[in-house]
CSV table of N, CA, C and O in Angstrom, one decimal:
chain,number,residue,atom,x,y,z
A,1,UNK,N,97.9,99.1,101.4
A,1,UNK,CA,98.0,98.4,102.7
A,1,UNK,C,98.4,96.9,102.4
A,1,UNK,O,97.7,96.3,101.6
A,2,UNK,N,99.4,96.5,103.0
A,2,UNK,CA,99.8,95.1,102.8
A,2,UNK,C,99.7,94.4,104.1
A,2,UNK,O,100.3,94.8,105.1
A,3,UNK,N,98.9,93.3,104.2
A,3,UNK,CA,98.8,92.5,105.4
A,3,UNK,C,99.9,91.4,105.3
A,3,UNK,O,99.9,90.6,104.3
A,4,UNK,N,100.8,91.4,106.2
A,4,UNK,CA,101.8,90.4,106.1
A,4,UNK,C,102.2,89.9,107.5
A,4,UNK,O,101.9,90.5,108.5
A,5,UNK,N,102.9,88.8,107.6
A,5,UNK,CA,103.4,88.3,108.8
A,5,UNK,C,104.5,87.3,108.6
A,5,UNK,O,104.8,86.9,107.5
A,6,UNK,N,105.2,87.0,109.6
A,6,UNK,CA,106.4,86.2,109.5
A,6,UNK,C,106.2,84.7,109.2
A,6,UNK,O,107.1,84.1,108.7
A,7,UNK,N,105.0,84.2,109.5
A,7,UNK,CA,104.7,82.8,109.1
A,7,UNK,C,104.1,82.6,107.7
A,7,UNK,O,103.9,81.5,107.3
A,8,UNK,N,103.9,83.7,107.1
A,8,UNK,CA,103.3,83.6,105.7
A,8,UNK,C,104.4,83.5,104.7
A,8,UNK,O,105.1,84.4,104.4
A,9,UNK,N,104.5,82.3,104.1
A,9,UNK,CA,105.5,82.1,103.1
A,9,UNK,C,105.4,83.0,101.9
A,9,UNK,O,106.4,83.5,101.4
A,10,UNK,N,104.2,83.2,101.4
A,10,UNK,CA,104.0,84.1,100.3
A,10,UNK,C,104.4,85.6,100.6
A,10,UNK,O,104.9,86.3,99.8
A,11,UNK,N,104.1,86.0,101.9
A,11,UNK,CA,104.5,87.3,102.3
A,11,UNK,C,106.0,87.5,102.2
A,11,UNK,O,106.6,88.5,101.8
A,12,UNK,N,106.7,86.5,102.7
A,12,UNK,CA,108.2,86.5,102.8
A,12,UNK,C,108.7,86.5,101.3
A,12,UNK,O,109.6,87.3,101.0
A,13,UNK,N,108.1,85.7,100.4
A,13,UNK,CA,108.5,85.7,99.0
A,13,UNK,C,108.3,87.1,98.4
A,13,UNK,O,109.2,87.6,97.7
A,14,UNK,N,107.2,87.8,98.7
A,14,UNK,CA,107.0,89.1,98.2
A,14,UNK,C,108.1,90.1,98.7
A,14,UNK,O,108.6,90.9,97.9
A,15,UNK,N,108.4,90.0,100.0
A,15,UNK,CA,109.4,90.9,100.6
A,15,UNK,C,110.7,90.7,100.0
A,15,UNK,O,111.5,91.6,99.7
A,16,UNK,N,111.1,89.4,99.8
A,16,UNK,CA,112.5,89.1,99.3
A,16,UNK,C,112.6,89.2,97.8
A,16,UNK,O,113.7,89.5,97.4
A,17,UNK,N,111.6,89.0,97.1
A,17,UNK,CA,111.7,88.9,95.6
A,17,UNK,C,111.0,90.0,94.8
A,17,UNK,O,111.4,90.3,93.7
A,18,UNK,N,110.0,90.6,95.4
A,18,UNK,CA,109.2,91.6,94.7
A,18,UNK,C,109.4,93.0,95.2
A,18,UNK,O,109.8,93.9,94.4
A,19,UNK,N,109.2,93.3,96.5
A,19,UNK,CA,109.2,94.6,97.0
A,19,UNK,C,110.6,95.2,96.9
A,19,UNK,O,110.7,96.5,96.8
A,20,UNK,N,111.7,94.4,96.9
A,20,UNK,CA,113.1,95.0,96.8
A,20,UNK,C,113.5,95.4,95.5
A,20,UNK,O,114.5,96.1,95.3
A,21,UNK,N,112.8,95.0,94.4
A,21,UNK,CA,113.2,95.4,93.1
A,21,UNK,C,113.1,96.9,92.8
A,21,UNK,O,112.2,97.6,93.3
A,22,UNK,N,114.1,97.5,92.2
A,22,UNK,CA,114.2,98.9,91.9
A,22,UNK,C,112.9,99.5,91.3
A,22,UNK,O,112.4,100.5,91.6
A,23,UNK,N,112.3,98.7,90.3
A,23,UNK,CA,111.1,99.2,89.6
A,23,UNK,C,110.0,99.3,90.6
A,23,UNK,O,109.1,100.2,90.5
A,24,UNK,N,109.9,98.4,91.6
A,24,UNK,CA,108.8,98.4,92.6
A,24,UNK,C,109.1,99.6,93.6
A,24,UNK,O,108.2,100.3,93.9
A,25,UNK,N,110.3,99.7,94.0
A,25,UNK,CA,110.7,100.8,94.9
A,25,UNK,C,110.4,102.2,94.3
A,25,UNK,O,109.9,103.1,95.0
A,26,UNK,N,110.6,102.3,93.0
A,26,UNK,CA,110.3,103.6,92.3
A,26,UNK,C,108.8,103.9,92.3
A,26,UNK,O,108.4,105.0,92.5
A,27,UNK,N,108.0,102.8,92.1
A,27,UNK,CA,106.6,103.0,92.1
A,27,UNK,C,106.1,103.3,93.5
A,27,UNK,O,105.1,104.1,93.6
A,28,UNK,N,106.7,102.6,94.5
A,28,UNK,CA,106.3,102.9,95.8
A,28,UNK,C,106.5,104.3,96.2
A,28,UNK,O,105.8,104.9,97.1
A,29,UNK,N,107.5,105.0,95.6
A,29,UNK,CA,107.7,106.4,95.9
A,29,UNK,C,106.5,107.3,95.5
A,29,UNK,O,106.4,108.4,96.0
A,30,UNK,N,105.7,106.8,94.6
A,30,UNK,CA,104.5,107.6,94.2
A,30,UNK,C,103.3,107.2,95.0
A,30,UNK,O,102.2,107.7,94.7
A,31,UNK,N,103.5,106.4,96.0
A,31,UNK,CA,102.4,105.9,96.8
A,31,UNK,C,102.7,106.1,98.3
A,31,UNK,O,103.8,106.5,98.6
A,32,UNK,N,101.9,105.7,99.2
A,32,UNK,CA,102.1,105.7,100.6
A,32,UNK,C,101.9,104.3,101.1
A,32,UNK,O,100.8,104.0,101.7
A,33,UNK,N,102.9,103.4,100.9
A,33,UNK,CA,102.7,102.0,101.3
A,33,UNK,C,102.7,101.8,102.8
A,33,UNK,O,103.4,102.4,103.5
A,34,UNK,N,101.8,101.0,103.3
A,34,UNK,CA,101.7,100.6,104.7
A,34,UNK,C,101.6,99.1,104.8
A,34,UNK,O,101.1,98.5,103.9
A,35,UNK,N,102.2,98.6,105.8
A,35,UNK,CA,102.1,97.1,106.1
A,35,UNK,C,101.5,96.9,107.5
A,35,UNK,O,101.9,97.6,108.4
A,36,UNK,N,100.7,95.9,107.6
A,36,UNK,CA,100.2,95.5,108.9
A,36,UNK,C,100.6,94.1,109.1
A,36,UNK,O,100.3,93.2,108.3
A,37,UNK,N,101.3,93.9,110.2
A,37,UNK,CA,101.7,92.5,110.6
A,37,UNK,C,100.6,91.9,111.5
A,37,UNK,O,100.4,92.4,112.6
A,38,UNK,N,100.0,90.9,111.0
A,38,UNK,CA,98.9,90.2,111.7
A,38,UNK,C,99.4,88.9,112.3
A,38,UNK,O,98.5,88.0,112.5
A,39,UNK,N,100.7,88.7,112.6
A,39,UNK,CA,101.2,87.5,113.1
A,39,UNK,C,100.5,87.1,114.4
A,39,UNK,O,100.2,85.9,114.6
A,40,UNK,N,100.3,88.0,115.3
A,40,UNK,CA,99.8,87.6,116.6
A,40,UNK,C,98.3,87.1,116.5
A,40,UNK,O,97.9,86.4,117.4
A,41,UNK,N,97.6,87.5,115.5
A,41,UNK,CA,96.2,87.1,115.3
A,41,UNK,C,95.4,87.4,116.5
A,41,UNK,O,94.5,86.6,116.9
A,42,UNK,N,95.7,88.6,117.2
A,42,UNK,CA,95.0,89.0,118.4
A,42,UNK,C,93.7,89.7,117.9
A,42,UNK,O,93.3,89.7,116.8
A,43,UNK,N,93.0,90.2,118.9
A,43,UNK,CA,91.7,90.9,118.6
A,43,UNK,C,91.9,92.0,117.6
A,43,UNK,O,91.0,92.3,116.8
A,44,UNK,N,92.9,92.8,117.8
A,44,UNK,CA,93.2,93.9,116.9
A,44,UNK,C,93.4,93.4,115.4
A,44,UNK,O,92.9,93.9,114.5
A,45,UNK,N,94.3,92.4,115.3
A,45,UNK,CA,94.5,91.8,114.0
A,45,UNK,C,93.2,91.2,113.4
A,45,UNK,O,93.0,91.5,112.2
A,46,UNK,N,92.5,90.5,114.2
A,46,UNK,CA,91.2,89.9,113.7
A,46,UNK,C,90.2,91.0,113.3
A,46,UNK,O,89.5,90.9,112.3
A,47,UNK,N,90.2,92.1,114.0
A,47,UNK,CA,89.3,93.2,113.7
A,47,UNK,C,89.7,93.9,112.4
A,47,UNK,O,88.9,94.2,111.5
A,48,UNK,N,91.0,94.0,112.2
A,48,UNK,CA,91.5,94.6,110.9
A,48,UNK,C,91.1,93.7,109.7
A,48,UNK,O,90.6,94.2,108.7
A,49,UNK,N,91.4,92.4,109.9
A,49,UNK,CA,91.1,91.5,108.8
A,49,UNK,C,89.6,91.4,108.5
A,49,UNK,O,89.2,91.4,107.4
A,50,UNK,N,88.8,91.5,109.6
A,50,UNK,CA,87.4,91.4,109.5
A,50,UNK,C,86.9,92.7,108.8
A,50,UNK,O,86.0,92.6,107.9
A,51,UNK,N,87.4,93.8,109.2
A,51,UNK,CA,87.0,95.1,108.6
A,51,UNK,C,87.2,95.2,107.1
A,51,UNK,O,86.4,95.7,106.3
A,52,UNK,N,88.2,94.5,106.6
A,52,UNK,CA,88.5,94.5,105.2
A,52,UNK,C,88.2,93.2,104.5
A,52,UNK,O,88.6,93.0,103.3
A,53,UNK,N,87.5,92.3,105.2
A,53,UNK,CA,87.1,91.0,104.6
A,53,UNK,C,88.3,90.2,104.1
A,53,UNK,O,88.3,89.8,102.9
A,54,UNK,N,89.3,90.1,104.9
A,54,UNK,CA,90.5,89.4,104.5
A,54,UNK,C,90.6,88.1,105.3
A,54,UNK,O,90.5,88.0,106.5
A,55,UNK,N,90.7,87.0,104.6
A,55,UNK,CA,90.7,85.7,105.2
A,55,UNK,C,92.1,85.4,105.8
A,55,UNK,O,92.3,84.8,106.9
A,56,UNK,N,93.2,85.8,105.1
A,56,UNK,CA,94.5,85.6,105.6
A,56,UNK,C,95.5,86.3,104.7
A,56,UNK,O,95.1,86.8,103.6
A,57,UNK,N,96.7,86.5,105.1
A,57,UNK,CA,97.7,87.2,104.3
A,57,UNK,C,98.3,86.2,103.2
A,57,UNK,O,98.1,85.0,103.3
A,58,UNK,N,98.9,86.8,102.2
A,58,UNK,CA,99.1,88.2,102.0
A,58,UNK,C,97.9,88.8,101.2
A,58,UNK,O,97.4,88.2,100.2
A,59,UNK,N,97.4,89.9,101.6
A,59,UNK,CA,96.4,90.7,100.9
A,59,UNK,C,97.0,92.1,100.7
A,59,UNK,O,97.5,92.7,101.6
A,60,UNK,N,96.9,92.6,99.5
A,60,UNK,CA,97.4,93.9,99.2
A,60,UNK,C,96.2,94.8,98.7
A,60,UNK,O,95.6,94.4,97.7
A,61,UNK,N,95.9,95.8,99.5
A,61,UNK,CA,94.7,96.6,99.3
A,61,UNK,C,95.2,98.0,98.8
A,61,UNK,O,96.3,98.4,99.2
A,62,UNK,N,94.4,98.6,98.0
A,62,UNK,CA,94.8,99.9,97.4
A,62,UNK,C,93.6,100.9,97.7
A,62,UNK,O,92.4,100.5,97.6
A,63,UNK,N,93.9,102.1,98.1
A,63,UNK,CA,93.0,103.1,98.4
A,63,UNK,C,93.2,104.3,97.6
A,63,UNK,O,94.3,104.7,97.2
A,64,UNK,N,92.1,105.0,97.3
A,64,UNK,CA,92.2,106.3,96.6
A,64,UNK,C,92.6,107.4,97.5
A,64,UNK,O,92.7,107.2,98.7
A,65,UNK,N,92.7,108.6,97.0
A,65,UNK,CA,93.1,109.7,97.8
A,65,UNK,C,92.1,110.1,98.9
A,65,UNK,O,92.4,110.8,99.9
A,66,UNK,N,90.8,109.6,98.8
A,66,UNK,CA,89.8,109.9,99.8
A,66,UNK,C,89.7,108.8,100.8
A,66,UNK,O,88.7,108.8,101.6
A,67,UNK,N,90.6,107.8,100.7
A,67,UNK,CA,90.5,106.7,101.7
A,67,UNK,C,89.6,105.6,101.3
A,67,UNK,O,89.4,104.7,102.2
A,68,UNK,N,89.0,105.6,100.1
A,68,UNK,CA,88.1,104.5,99.7
A,68,UNK,C,88.9,103.4,99.1
A,68,UNK,O,89.7,103.7,98.2
A,69,UNK,N,88.6,102.2,99.5
A,69,UNK,CA,89.4,101.1,98.9
A,69,UNK,C,89.0,100.9,97.4
A,69,UNK,O,87.8,101.0,97.0
A,70,UNK,N,90.0,100.6,96.6
A,70,UNK,CA,89.8,100.3,95.2
A,70,UNK,C,89.7,98.8,95.1
A,70,UNK,O,90.6,98.1,94.8
A,71,UNK,N,88.5,98.3,95.5
A,71,UNK,CA,88.3,96.8,95.7
A,71,UNK,C,88.7,96.0,94.5
A,71,UNK,O,89.2,94.9,94.6
A,72,UNK,N,88.4,96.5,93.3
A,72,UNK,CA,88.7,95.8,92.1
A,72,UNK,C,90.3,95.7,91.9
A,72,UNK,O,90.7,94.9,91.0
A,73,UNK,N,91.0,96.5,92.6
A,73,UNK,CA,92.5,96.4,92.5
A,73,UNK,C,93.2,95.6,93.5
A,73,UNK,O,94.4,95.4,93.5
A,74,UNK,N,92.4,95.0,94.4
A,74,UNK,CA,93.0,94.2,95.5
A,74,UNK,C,93.7,93.0,94.9
A,74,UNK,O,93.3,92.3,94.0
A,75,UNK,N,94.8,92.6,95.6
A,75,UNK,CA,95.6,91.5,95.2
A,75,UNK,C,95.7,90.5,96.4
A,75,UNK,O,95.8,91.0,97.6
A,76,UNK,N,95.7,89.2,96.1
A,76,UNK,CA,95.9,88.2,97.2
A,76,UNK,C,96.9,87.2,96.6
A,76,UNK,O,96.8,86.8,95.5
A,77,UNK,N,97.9,86.9,97.5
A,77,UNK,CA,98.9,85.9,97.1
A,77,UNK,C,100.1,86.6,96.5
A,77,UNK,O,100.3,87.8,96.6
A,78,UNK,N,101.0,85.7,96.0
A,78,UNK,CA,102.3,86.2,95.5
A,78,UNK,C,102.2,86.7,94.1
A,78,UNK,O,101.5,86.2,93.3
A,79,UNK,N,103.0,87.8,93.9
A,79,UNK,CA,103.1,88.4,92.5
A,79,UNK,C,104.6,88.7,92.3
A,79,UNK,O,105.3,89.3,93.2
A,80,UNK,N,105.1,88.3,91.1
A,80,UNK,CA,106.5,88.6,90.8
A,80,UNK,C,106.6,90.1,90.5
A,80,UNK,O,105.6,90.8,90.4
A,81,UNK,N,107.8,90.6,90.4
A,81,UNK,CA,108.1,92.0,90.3
A,81,UNK,C,107.4,92.6,89.0
A,81,UNK,O,106.8,93.7,89.1
A,82,UNK,N,107.5,91.9,87.9
A,82,UNK,CA,107.0,92.4,86.7
A,82,UNK,C,105.5,92.5,86.7
A,82,UNK,O,104.9,93.6,86.4
A,83,UNK,N,104.8,91.5,87.2
A,83,UNK,CA,103.3,91.5,87.3
A,83,UNK,C,102.9,92.6,88.3
A,83,UNK,O,101.9,93.3,88.1
A,84,UNK,N,103.6,92.6,89.4
A,84,UNK,CA,103.2,93.6,90.5
A,84,UNK,C,103.4,95.0,90.0
A,84,UNK,O,102.6,95.9,90.2
A,85,UNK,N,104.5,95.3,89.3
A,85,UNK,CA,104.8,96.6,88.7
A,85,UNK,C,103.7,97.0,87.7
A,85,UNK,O,103.2,98.2,87.8
A,86,UNK,N,103.2,96.1,86.9
A,86,UNK,CA,102.1,96.4,86.0
A,86,UNK,C,100.9,96.8,86.8
A,86,UNK,O,100.1,97.7,86.4
A,87,UNK,N,100.6,96.0,87.8
A,87,UNK,CA,99.4,96.3,88.7
A,87,UNK,C,99.6,97.7,89.3
A,87,UNK,O,98.6,98.5,89.3
A,88,UNK,N,100.7,98.0,89.9
A,88,UNK,CA,100.9,99.3,90.5
A,88,UNK,C,100.7,100.4,89.5
A,88,UNK,O,100.1,101.4,89.8
A,89,UNK,N,101.2,100.2,88.3
A,89,UNK,CA,101.1,101.3,87.3
A,89,UNK,C,99.6,101.5,87.0
A,89,UNK,O,99.1,102.6,86.8
A,90,UNK,N,98.8,100.4,86.9
A,90,UNK,CA,97.4,100.5,86.6
A,90,UNK,C,96.7,101.2,87.8
A,90,UNK,O,95.8,102.1,87.6
A,91,UNK,N,97.1,100.9,89.0
A,91,UNK,CA,96.5,101.6,90.2
A,91,UNK,C,96.8,103.1,90.1
A,91,UNK,O,95.9,103.9,90.3
A,92,UNK,N,98.0,103.4,89.9
A,92,UNK,CA,98.4,104.8,89.8
A,92,UNK,C,97.7,105.6,88.6
A,92,UNK,O,97.3,106.7,88.8
A,93,UNK,N,97.5,104.9,87.6
A,93,UNK,CA,96.7,105.5,86.4
A,93,UNK,C,95.3,105.6,86.7
A,93,UNK,O,94.6,106.5,86.2
A,94,UNK,N,94.7,104.9,87.7
A,94,UNK,CA,93.3,105.0,88.0
A,94,UNK,C,93.0,106.1,89.0
A,94,UNK,O,91.9,106.6,89.1
A,95,UNK,N,94.1,106.7,89.6
A,95,UNK,CA,93.9,107.8,90.6
A,95,UNK,C,94.0,109.1,89.8
A,95,UNK,O,94.8,109.8,89.7
């Protein structure tokens, strides 16, 4: 799950520079990526962020096949494609 929004500079950087890379797209095919846009910061957005103890975007959370968060694999902030790919490979190897 990726929490992102249009005013988040780091979110935009991830979308433009990291998520578009072929190596990342190939790894995403082995996962089920979801994004939640919390731009409105309404009650629903606040409840989602509260539920997962997120102060603000970007936060990238990973879950196992049973829906349990892999809290030690959580990322916050910008990651370039190489570092993000290494992280995704580690997450895939943990499942």
